[in-house]
Amino acid sequence: MKKILMLNGPNLNRLGKREPGIYGVSSLEDLEKRMVHLGMESQIEVTCFQSNHEGDLIDKLHDAEDTGMDGIIFNPGAFTHYSYAIRDAIAGINCPVIEVHISNVYQREEFRHNSVIAPVSKGQIAGLGFLGYELALEAFKREAKGEE
Ligand code: DQA
């Protein structure tokens, strides 16, 4: 059975309450339930984790490799734009990461246009809302089937 980690960074625990015009009205719990369900339909075990703390996210990235995860779907929140520590953690593991953003960061403030995560990620999806996470899962699914 394939194992995928869905990792969400700072402030994403506030989904549904936080700037709903940008991030929508559904909660992180809604998202996590959906992803676990979608995984189960394809014999993929989806594990979910959210933290507002950089070090906790880094620990999870290391654990993902050590526990043999097949891929990581990661929305690093604002850390995307400046966390070299998270960037280095991703660069230091063999587990592929797909970076996801709910909003279209390129239509927003200038500081959101740069991702220090993108160069060490397999791919990036931005601006498609929660669908972005599902598409990342689909990408891992196809990879597992050799359809990439
Ligand atoms: C975000 C975009 C980031 O710029 C922001 O800091 C977030 C959420 C997104 O999902 O659109 O917290 O990653």
CSV table of N, CA and C and ligand atoms in Angstrom, one decimal:
chain,number,residue,atom,x,y,z
A,1,MET,N,0.8,-1.2,0.0
A,1,MET,CA,0.0,0.0,0.0
A,1,MET,C,0.9,1.3,0.0
A,2,LYS,N,0.6,2.2,-0.9
A,2,LYS,CA,1.3,3.4,-1.0
A,2,LYS,C,1.0,4.3,0.2
A,3,LYS,N,2.0,5.1,0.7
A,3,LYS,CA,1.7,6.0,1.8
A,3,LYS,C,2.1,7.4,1.4
A,4,ILE,N,1.1,8.3,1.6
A,4,ILE,CA,1.3,9.7,1.2
A,4,ILE,C,1.1,10.6,2.5
A,5,LEU,N,1.9,11.5,2.7
A,5,LEU,CA,1.8,12.5,3.8
A,5,LEU,C,1.2,13.8,3.2
A,6,MET,N,0.2,14.3,3.8
A,6,MET,CA,-0.3,15.7,3.5
A,6,MET,C,0.1,16.6,4.7
A,7,LEU,N,0.9,17.5,4.3
A,7,LEU,CA,1.5,18.4,5.3
A,7,LEU,C,0.9,19.9,5.1
A,8,ASN,N,0.4,20.5,6.1
A,8,ASN,CA,0.0,21.9,6.0
A,8,ASN,C,0.7,22.7,7.1
A,9,GLY,N,1.1,23.9,6.6
A,9,GLY,CA,1.9,24.8,7.5
A,9,GLY,C,1.1,25.8,8.2
A,10,PRO,N,1.7,26.9,8.6
A,10,PRO,CA,1.1,27.9,9.5
A,10,PRO,C,-0.2,28.5,9.0
A,11,ASN,N,-1.1,28.7,9.9
A,11,ASN,CA,-2.4,29.3,9.7
A,11,ASN,C,-3.4,28.5,8.9
A,12,LEU,N,-3.0,27.4,8.4
A,12,LEU,CA,-3.9,26.5,7.6
A,12,LEU,C,-4.9,25.8,8.6
A,13,ASN,N,-4.6,25.7,9.9
A,13,ASN,CA,-5.5,25.2,10.8
A,13,ASN,C,-6.8,26.1,10.9
A,14,ARG,N,-6.6,27.3,10.4
A,14,ARG,CA,-7.7,28.3,10.4
A,14,ARG,C,-8.6,28.3,9.1
A,15,LEU,N,-8.4,27.4,8.3
A,15,LEU,CA,-9.2,27.3,7.0
A,15,LEU,C,-10.6,27.3,7.4
A,16,GLY,N,-11.4,28.0,6.6
A,16,GLY,CA,-12.8,28.2,6.8
A,16,GLY,C,-13.2,29.4,7.6
A,17,LYS,N,-12.2,29.8,8.5
A,17,LYS,CA,-12.4,31.1,9.3
A,17,LYS,C,-11.5,32.2,8.7
A,18,ARG,N,-10.4,31.8,8.2
A,18,ARG,CA,-9.3,32.7,7.8
A,18,ARG,C,-9.6,33.2,6.4
A,19,GLU,N,-9.7,34.5,6.2
A,19,GLU,CA,-9.9,35.1,4.9
A,19,GLU,C,-10.6,34.2,3.9
A,20,PRO,N,-11.9,34.0,4.2
A,20,PRO,CA,-12.7,33.0,3.4
A,20,PRO,C,-12.8,33.4,1.9
A,21,GLY,N,-12.6,34.7,1.6
A,21,GLY,CA,-12.7,35.2,0.2
A,21,GLY,C,-11.5,34.7,-0.5
A,22,ILE,N,-10.4,34.4,0.2
A,22,ILE,CA,-9.2,33.9,-0.5
A,22,ILE,C,-9.1,32.4,-0.4
A,23,TYR,N,-9.3,31.9,0.8
A,23,TYR,CA,-9.1,30.5,1.1
A,23,TYR,C,-10.3,29.6,1.2
A,24,GLY,N,-11.5,30.2,1.0
A,24,GLY,CA,-12.7,29.4,1.0
A,24,GLY,C,-13.3,29.2,2.3
A,25,VAL,N,-14.4,28.5,2.4
A,25,VAL,CA,-15.2,28.3,3.6
A,25,VAL,C,-15.1,26.9,4.3
A,26,SER,N,-14.4,26.1,3.6
A,26,SER,CA,-14.2,24.7,4.2
A,26,SER,C,-13.1,24.7,5.1
A,27,SER,N,-13.2,23.8,6.1
A,27,SER,CA,-12.1,23.7,7.1
A,27,SER,C,-11.0,22.7,6.8
A,28,LEU,N,-10.0,22.7,7.5
A,28,LEU,CA,-8.9,21.8,7.3
A,28,LEU,C,-9.4,20.4,7.6
A,29,GLU,N,-10.2,20.2,8.5
A,29,GLU,CA,-10.8,18.9,8.8
A,29,GLU,C,-11.5,18.4,7.6
A,30,ASP,N,-12.3,19.2,6.9
A,30,ASP,CA,-13.0,18.8,5.7
A,30,ASP,C,-12.0,18.3,4.7
A,31,LEU,N,-10.9,19.1,4.5
A,31,LEU,CA,-9.9,18.8,3.5
A,31,LEU,C,-9.2,17.4,3.9
A,32,GLU,N,-8.9,17.3,5.1
A,32,GLU,CA,-8.2,16.1,5.6
A,32,GLU,C,-9.1,14.8,5.4
A,33,LYS,N,-10.4,15.0,5.7
A,33,LYS,CA,-11.3,13.8,5.6
A,33,LYS,C,-11.4,13.4,4.1
A,34,ARG,N,-11.5,14.4,3.2
A,34,ARG,CA,-11.6,14.2,1.8
A,34,ARG,C,-10.4,13.5,1.3
A,35,MET,N,-9.2,13.9,1.7
A,35,MET,CA,-8.0,13.4,1.2
A,35,MET,C,-7.8,11.9,1.6
A,36,VAL,N,-8.2,11.7,2.9
A,36,VAL,CA,-8.1,10.3,3.4
A,36,VAL,C,-9.0,9.4,2.6
A,37,HIS,N,-10.2,9.9,2.4
A,37,HIS,CA,-11.2,9.1,1.7
A,37,HIS,C,-10.8,8.8,0.2
A,38,LEU,N,-10.3,9.9,-0.4
A,38,LEU,CA,-9.8,9.7,-1.8
A,38,LEU,C,-8.6,8.7,-1.9
A,39,GLY,N,-7.8,8.8,-0.9
A,39,GLY,CA,-6.7,7.9,-0.8
A,39,GLY,C,-7.2,6.4,-0.7
A,40,MET,N,-8.1,6.2,0.2
A,40,MET,CA,-8.6,4.9,0.5
A,40,MET,C,-9.2,4.3,-0.8
A,41,GLU,N,-9.9,5.1,-1.6
A,41,GLU,CA,-10.5,4.6,-2.9
A,41,GLU,C,-9.4,4.0,-3.8
A,42,SER,N,-8.2,4.4,-3.6
A,42,SER,CA,-7.1,3.9,-4.5
A,42,SER,C,-6.0,3.2,-3.7
A,43,GLN,N,-6.4,2.6,-2.6
A,43,GLN,CA,-5.4,1.9,-1.8
A,43,GLN,C,-4.2,2.7,-1.4
A,44,ILE,N,-4.4,4.0,-1.2
A,44,ILE,CA,-3.3,4.8,-0.7
A,44,ILE,C,-3.6,5.3,0.7
A,45,GLU,N,-2.7,5.1,1.6
A,45,GLU,CA,-2.9,5.6,3.0
A,45,GLU,C,-2.4,7.0,3.1
A,46,VAL,N,-3.4,8.0,3.3
A,46,VAL,CA,-3.0,9.4,3.4
A,46,VAL,C,-3.0,9.7,4.9
A,47,THR,N,-1.8,10.2,5.3
A,47,THR,CA,-1.7,10.7,6.7
A,47,THR,C,-1.6,12.2,6.7
A,48,CYS,N,-2.3,12.8,7.6
A,48,CYS,CA,-2.3,14.3,7.6
A,48,CYS,C,-1.7,14.9,8.9
A,49,PHE,N,-1.0,16.0,8.6
A,49,PHE,CA,-0.4,16.7,9.8
A,49,PHE,C,-0.4,18.2,9.4
A,50,GLN,N,-0.7,19.0,10.5
A,50,GLN,CA,-0.6,20.5,10.3
A,50,GLN,C,0.2,21.0,11.5
A,51,SER,N,1.0,22.0,11.3
A,51,SER,CA,1.6,22.7,12.4
A,51,SER,C,1.9,24.2,12.0
A,52,ASN,N,1.9,25.0,13.1
A,52,ASN,CA,2.3,26.4,12.9
A,52,ASN,C,3.7,26.6,13.1
A,53,HIS,N,4.5,25.5,13.4
A,53,HIS,CA,5.9,25.6,13.8
A,53,HIS,C,6.8,25.0,12.8
A,54,GLU,N,7.8,25.8,12.4
A,54,GLU,CA,8.7,25.4,11.4
A,54,GLU,C,9.4,24.1,11.7
A,55,GLY,N,9.9,24.0,13.0
A,55,GLY,CA,10.7,22.8,13.4
A,55,GLY,C,9.8,21.5,13.3
A,56,ASP,N,8.6,21.7,13.7
A,56,ASP,CA,7.7,20.5,13.6
A,56,ASP,C,7.5,20.0,12.2
A,57,LEU,N,7.4,21.0,11.3
A,57,LEU,CA,7.3,20.6,9.9
A,57,LEU,C,8.5,19.9,9.4
A,58,ILE,N,9.7,20.4,9.8
A,58,ILE,CA,11.0,19.8,9.4
A,58,ILE,C,11.1,18.4,9.9
A,59,ASP,N,10.7,18.2,11.2
A,59,ASP,CA,10.7,16.9,11.8
A,59,ASP,C,9.8,15.9,11.0
A,60,LYS,N,8.7,16.4,10.6
A,60,LYS,CA,7.8,15.5,9.8
A,60,LYS,C,8.4,15.2,8.4
A,61,LEU,N,9.1,16.1,7.8
A,61,LEU,CA,9.7,15.8,6.5
A,61,LEU,C,10.8,14.7,6.7
A,62,HIS,N,11.6,14.9,7.8
A,62,HIS,CA,12.6,13.8,8.1
A,62,HIS,C,11.9,12.5,8.3
A,63,ASP,N,10.8,12.5,9.2
A,63,ASP,CA,10.1,11.3,9.5
A,63,ASP,C,9.5,10.6,8.2
A,64,ALA,N,9.1,11.5,7.3
A,64,ALA,CA,8.5,10.9,6.1
A,64,ALA,C,9.4,10.0,5.4
A,65,GLU,N,10.7,10.4,5.3
A,65,GLU,CA,11.7,9.6,4.7
A,65,GLU,C,11.9,8.4,5.5
A,66,ASP,N,12.1,8.6,6.8
A,66,ASP,CA,12.5,7.4,7.7
A,66,ASP,C,11.4,6.4,7.8
A,67,THR,N,10.1,6.8,7.6
A,67,THR,CA,9.0,5.8,7.7
A,67,THR,C,8.6,5.4,6.3
A,68,GLY,N,9.3,5.7,5.3
A,68,GLY,CA,9.1,5.2,4.0
A,68,GLY,C,7.8,5.7,3.3
A,69,MET,N,7.5,7.0,3.5
A,69,MET,CA,6.4,7.6,2.7
A,69,MET,C,6.8,7.6,1.2
A,70,ASP,N,5.8,7.5,0.4
A,70,ASP,CA,6.0,7.5,-1.0
A,70,ASP,C,6.0,8.9,-1.6
A,71,GLY,N,5.4,9.8,-0.9
A,71,GLY,CA,5.3,11.2,-1.4
A,71,GLY,C,4.7,12.1,-0.4
A,72,ILE,N,4.9,13.4,-0.6
A,72,ILE,CA,4.4,14.4,0.4
A,72,ILE,C,3.7,15.5,-0.4
A,73,ILE,N,2.5,15.8,0.0
A,73,ILE,CA,1.7,16.9,-0.5
A,73,ILE,C,1.8,18.0,0.5
A,74,PHE,N,2.5,19.1,0.1
A,74,PHE,CA,2.9,20.1,1.2
A,74,PHE,C,2.4,21.5,0.8
A,75,ASN,N,1.6,22.1,1.7
A,75,ASN,CA,1.4,23.5,1.6
A,75,ASN,C,2.1,24.2,2.8
A,76,PRO,N,3.3,24.8,2.5
A,76,PRO,CA,4.1,25.3,3.6
A,76,PRO,C,3.6,26.7,4.1
A,77,GLY,N,2.4,27.2,3.6
A,77,GLY,CA,1.9,28.5,4.0
A,77,GLY,C,3.0,29.6,3.7
A,78,ALA,N,3.1,30.6,4.6
A,78,ALA,CA,4.0,31.7,4.4
A,78,ALA,C,5.5,31.2,4.4
A,79,PHE,N,5.8,30.1,5.0
A,79,PHE,CA,7.2,29.5,5.0
A,79,PHE,C,7.7,29.3,3.6
A,80,THR,N,6.7,29.1,2.7
A,80,THR,CA,7.1,28.9,1.3
A,80,THR,C,8.1,30.0,0.8
A,81,HIS,N,7.8,31.2,1.3
A,81,HIS,CA,8.5,32.3,0.7
A,81,HIS,C,9.9,32.7,1.3
A,82,TYR,N,10.2,32.0,2.5
A,82,TYR,CA,11.4,32.4,3.1
A,82,TYR,C,12.1,31.3,3.9
A,83,SER,N,11.5,30.2,4.1
A,83,SER,CA,12.2,29.2,5.0
A,83,SER,C,13.2,28.3,4.3
A,84,TYR,N,14.5,28.8,4.4
A,84,TYR,CA,15.6,28.0,3.8
A,84,TYR,C,15.7,26.7,4.6
A,85,ALA,N,15.3,26.7,5.9
A,85,ALA,CA,15.4,25.5,6.7
A,85,ALA,C,14.5,24.4,6.2
A,86,ILE,N,13.3,24.8,5.8
A,86,ILE,CA,12.3,23.8,5.2
A,86,ILE,C,12.8,23.4,3.8
A,87,ARG,N,13.3,24.3,3.1
A,87,ARG,CA,13.9,24.0,1.7
A,87,ARG,C,15.0,23.0,1.9
A,88,ASP,N,15.9,23.2,2.8
A,88,ASP,CA,17.0,22.3,3.0
A,88,ASP,C,16.5,20.9,3.5
A,89,ALA,N,15.5,20.9,4.3
A,89,ALA,CA,14.9,19.6,4.7
A,89,ALA,C,14.4,18.8,3.6
A,90,ILE,N,13.7,19.5,2.6
A,90,ILE,CA,13.2,18.8,1.5
A,90,ILE,C,14.4,18.3,0.6
A,91,ALA,N,15.4,19.2,0.4
A,91,ALA,CA,16.5,18.8,-0.4
A,91,ALA,C,17.2,17.6,0.2
A,92,GLY,N,17.2,17.4,1.5
A,92,GLY,CA,17.9,16.4,2.1
A,92,GLY,C,17.2,15.0,2.3
A,93,ILE,N,16.0,14.9,1.7
A,93,ILE,CA,15.3,13.7,1.8
A,93,ILE,C,15.0,13.2,0.4
A,94,ASN,N,14.8,11.9,0.2
A,94,ASN,CA,14.6,11.3,-1.1
A,94,ASN,C,13.1,11.3,-1.5
A,95,CYS,N,12.3,11.6,-0.5
A,95,CYS,CA,10.8,11.5,-0.7
A,95,CYS,C,10.3,12.7,-1.5
A,96,PRO,N,9.6,12.5,-2.7
A,96,PRO,CA,9.2,13.6,-3.5
A,96,PRO,C,8.1,14.5,-2.9
A,97,VAL,N,8.2,15.8,-3.1
A,97,VAL,CA,7.3,16.7,-2.5
A,97,VAL,C,6.5,17.5,-3.6
A,98,ILE,N,5.2,17.5,-3.6
A,98,ILE,CA,4.5,18.4,-4.5
A,98,ILE,C,4.0,19.6,-3.6
A,99,GLU,N,4.3,20.8,-4.0
A,99,GLU,CA,4.0,22.0,-3.3
A,99,GLU,C,2.6,22.5,-3.8
A,100,VAL,N,1.7,22.7,-2.8
A,100,VAL,CA,0.4,23.1,-3.1
A,100,VAL,C,0.0,24.5,-2.5
A,101,HIS,N,-0.6,25.4,-3.2
A,101,HIS,CA,-1.2,26.6,-2.6
A,101,HIS,C,-2.6,26.7,-3.0
A,102,ILE,N,-3.4,27.0,-2.0
A,102,ILE,CA,-4.9,27.2,-2.3
A,102,ILE,C,-5.1,28.4,-3.2
A,103,SER,N,-4.5,29.5,-2.9
A,103,SER,CA,-4.7,30.7,-3.7
A,103,SER,C,-3.6,30.8,-4.8
A,104,ASN,N,-3.9,31.6,-5.8
A,104,ASN,CA,-2.9,31.9,-6.8
A,104,ASN,C,-2.0,32.9,-6.3
A,105,VAL,N,-0.9,32.4,-5.8
A,105,VAL,CA,0.1,33.3,-5.1
A,105,VAL,C,0.7,34.3,-6.1
A,106,TYR,N,0.6,34.0,-7.4
A,106,TYR,CA,1.2,34.9,-8.4
A,106,TYR,C,0.3,36.1,-8.7
A,107,GLN,N,-0.9,36.0,-8.3
A,107,GLN,CA,-1.8,37.2,-8.4
A,107,GLN,C,-1.9,38.1,-7.2
A,108,ARG,N,-1.1,37.7,-6.2
A,108,ARG,CA,-1.2,38.4,-4.9
A,108,ARG,C,0.1,39.2,-4.7
A,109,GLU,N,0.3,39.6,-3.4
A,109,GLU,CA,1.5,40.5,-3.1
A,109,GLU,C,2.8,39.9,-3.7
A,110,GLU,N,3.6,40.8,-4.0
A,110,GLU,CA,5.0,40.5,-4.6
A,110,GLU,C,5.7,39.5,-3.8
A,111,PHE,N,5.7,39.6,-2.4
A,111,PHE,CA,6.5,38.7,-1.6
A,111,PHE,C,6.0,37.2,-1.8
A,112,ARG,N,4.8,37.0,-2.3
A,112,ARG,CA,4.3,35.6,-2.5
A,112,ARG,C,4.7,35.1,-3.8
A,113,HIS,N,5.3,35.9,-4.6
A,113,HIS,CA,5.7,35.4,-6.0
A,113,HIS,C,6.9,34.5,-6.0
A,114,ASN,N,7.7,34.5,-4.9
A,114,ASN,CA,8.8,33.7,-4.9
A,114,ASN,C,8.6,32.5,-3.9
A,115,SER,N,9.0,31.3,-4.4
A,115,SER,CA,8.9,30.1,-3.5
A,115,SER,C,10.4,29.6,-3.4
A,116,VAL,N,10.8,29.5,-2.2
A,116,VAL,CA,12.2,28.8,-2.0
A,116,VAL,C,12.0,27.3,-2.0
A,117,ILE,N,10.8,26.9,-2.0
A,117,ILE,CA,10.4,25.4,-1.9
A,117,ILE,C,10.4,24.8,-3.4
A,118,ALA,N,9.9,25.6,-4.3
A,118,ALA,CA,9.7,25.1,-5.7
A,118,ALA,C,10.9,24.5,-6.3
A,119,PRO,N,12.1,25.1,-6.1
A,119,PRO,CA,13.3,24.4,-6.8
A,119,PRO,C,13.6,23.0,-6.3
A,120,VAL,N,13.2,22.7,-5.1
A,120,VAL,CA,13.5,21.4,-4.5
A,120,VAL,C,12.2,20.5,-4.5
A,121,SER,N,11.2,20.9,-5.2
A,121,SER,CA,9.9,20.2,-5.3
A,121,SER,C,9.8,19.5,-6.6
A,122,LYS,N,9.0,18.5,-6.6
A,122,LYS,CA,8.7,17.7,-7.9
A,122,LYS,C,7.8,18.6,-8.8
A,123,GLY,N,6.9,19.3,-8.2
A,123,GLY,CA,6.0,20.2,-8.9
A,123,GLY,C,5.3,21.1,-8.0
A,124,GLN,N,4.6,22.1,-8.6
A,124,GLN,CA,3.8,23.1,-7.8
A,124,GLN,C,2.4,23.3,-8.4
A,125,ILE,N,1.4,23.3,-7.5
A,125,ILE,CA,0.1,23.6,-8.0
A,125,ILE,C,-0.4,24.8,-7.1
A,126,ALA,N,-0.9,25.8,-7.8
A,126,ALA,CA,-1.4,27.0,-7.1
A,126,ALA,C,-2.7,27.6,-7.7
A,127,GLY,N,-3.6,28.0,-6.9
A,127,GLY,CA,-4.7,28.8,-7.3
A,127,GLY,C,-6.0,27.9,-7.6
A,128,LEU,N,-5.9,26.7,-7.3
A,128,LEU,CA,-7.1,25.8,-7.6
A,128,LEU,C,-7.9,25.4,-6.4
A,129,GLY,N,-7.6,26.1,-5.3
A,129,GLY,CA,-8.4,25.8,-4.1
A,129,GLY,C,-8.0,24.4,-3.6
A,130,PHE,N,-8.9,23.7,-2.9
A,130,PHE,CA,-8.6,22.4,-2.4
A,130,PHE,C,-8.4,21.4,-3.5
A,131,LEU,N,-8.9,21.7,-4.6
A,131,LEU,CA,-8.7,20.7,-5.8
A,131,LEU,C,-7.2,20.5,-6.0
A,132,GLY,N,-6.3,21.5,-5.7
A,132,GLY,CA,-4.9,21.4,-5.9
A,132,GLY,C,-4.3,20.2,-5.1
A,133,TYR,N,-4.8,19.9,-3.9
A,133,TYR,CA,-4.4,18.8,-3.1
A,133,TYR,C,-4.8,17.5,-3.8
A,134,GLU,N,-6.0,17.5,-4.3
A,134,GLU,CA,-6.5,16.2,-5.0
A,134,GLU,C,-5.7,15.9,-6.2
A,135,LEU,N,-5.3,17.0,-6.9
A,135,LEU,CA,-4.5,16.8,-8.2
A,135,LEU,C,-3.1,16.3,-7.8
A,136,ALA,N,-2.6,16.8,-6.7
A,136,ALA,CA,-1.3,16.3,-6.3
A,136,ALA,C,-1.4,14.8,-5.9
A,137,LEU,N,-2.4,14.4,-5.3
A,137,LEU,CA,-2.6,13.0,-5.0
A,137,LEU,C,-2.7,12.2,-6.2
A,138,GLU,N,-3.5,12.7,-7.2
A,138,GLU,CA,-3.6,12.0,-8.5
A,138,GLU,C,-2.2,11.9,-9.2
A,139,ALA,N,-1.4,12.9,-9.1
A,139,ALA,CA,-0.1,12.8,-9.7
A,139,ALA,C,0.7,11.6,-9.0
A,140,PHE,N,0.7,11.5,-7.7
A,140,PHE,CA,1.4,10.4,-7.0
A,140,PHE,C,0.8,9.1,-7.4
A,141,LYS,N,-0.5,9.1,-7.6
A,141,LYS,CA,-1.2,7.8,-7.9
A,141,LYS,C,-0.7,7.4,-9.3
A,142,ARG,N,-0.7,8.3,-10.2
A,142,ARG,CA,-0.2,7.9,-11.6
A,142,ARG,C,1.2,7.5,-11.6
A,143,GLU,N,2.0,8.2,-10.8
A,143,GLU,CA,3.4,7.8,-10.7
A,143,GLU,C,3.6,6.4,-10.2
A,144,ALA,N,2.8,6.0,-9.2
A,144,ALA,CA,2.8,4.7,-8.6
A,144,ALA,C,2.5,3.7,-9.7
A,145,LYS,N,1.5,4.0,-10.6
A,145,LYS,CA,1.1,3.1,-11.7
A,145,LYS,C,2.1,3.2,-12.9
A,146,GLY,N,3.1,4.0,-12.8
A,146,GLY,CA,4.0,4.2,-13.9
A,146,GLY,C,3.4,4.9,-15.1
A,147,GLU,N,2.4,5.8,-14.8
A,147,GLU,CA,1.8,6.5,-15.9
A,147,GLU,C,2.2,8.0,-15.9
A,148,GLU,N,3.2,8.3,-15.1
A,148,GLU,CA,3.6,9.7,-15.0
A,148,GLU,C,3.9,10.4,-16.3
B,1,DQA,C1,-0.8,29.8,0.8
B,1,DQA,C2,-0.2,31.1,0.2
B,1,DQA,C3,0.8,31.7,1.2
B,1,DQA,O1,1.3,32.9,0.6
B,1,DQA,C4,0.1,32.1,2.5
B,1,DQA,O2,1.1,32.6,3.3
B,1,DQA,C5,-0.6,30.9,3.1
B,1,DQA,C6,-1.4,30.1,2.2
B,1,DQA,C7,-2.0,29.2,0.0
B,1,DQA,O3,-2.3,28.1,0.2
B,1,DQA,O4,-2.5,29.9,-0.9
B,1,DQA,O5,-0.6,30.8,4.3
B,1,DQA,O6,0.2,28.8,0.9
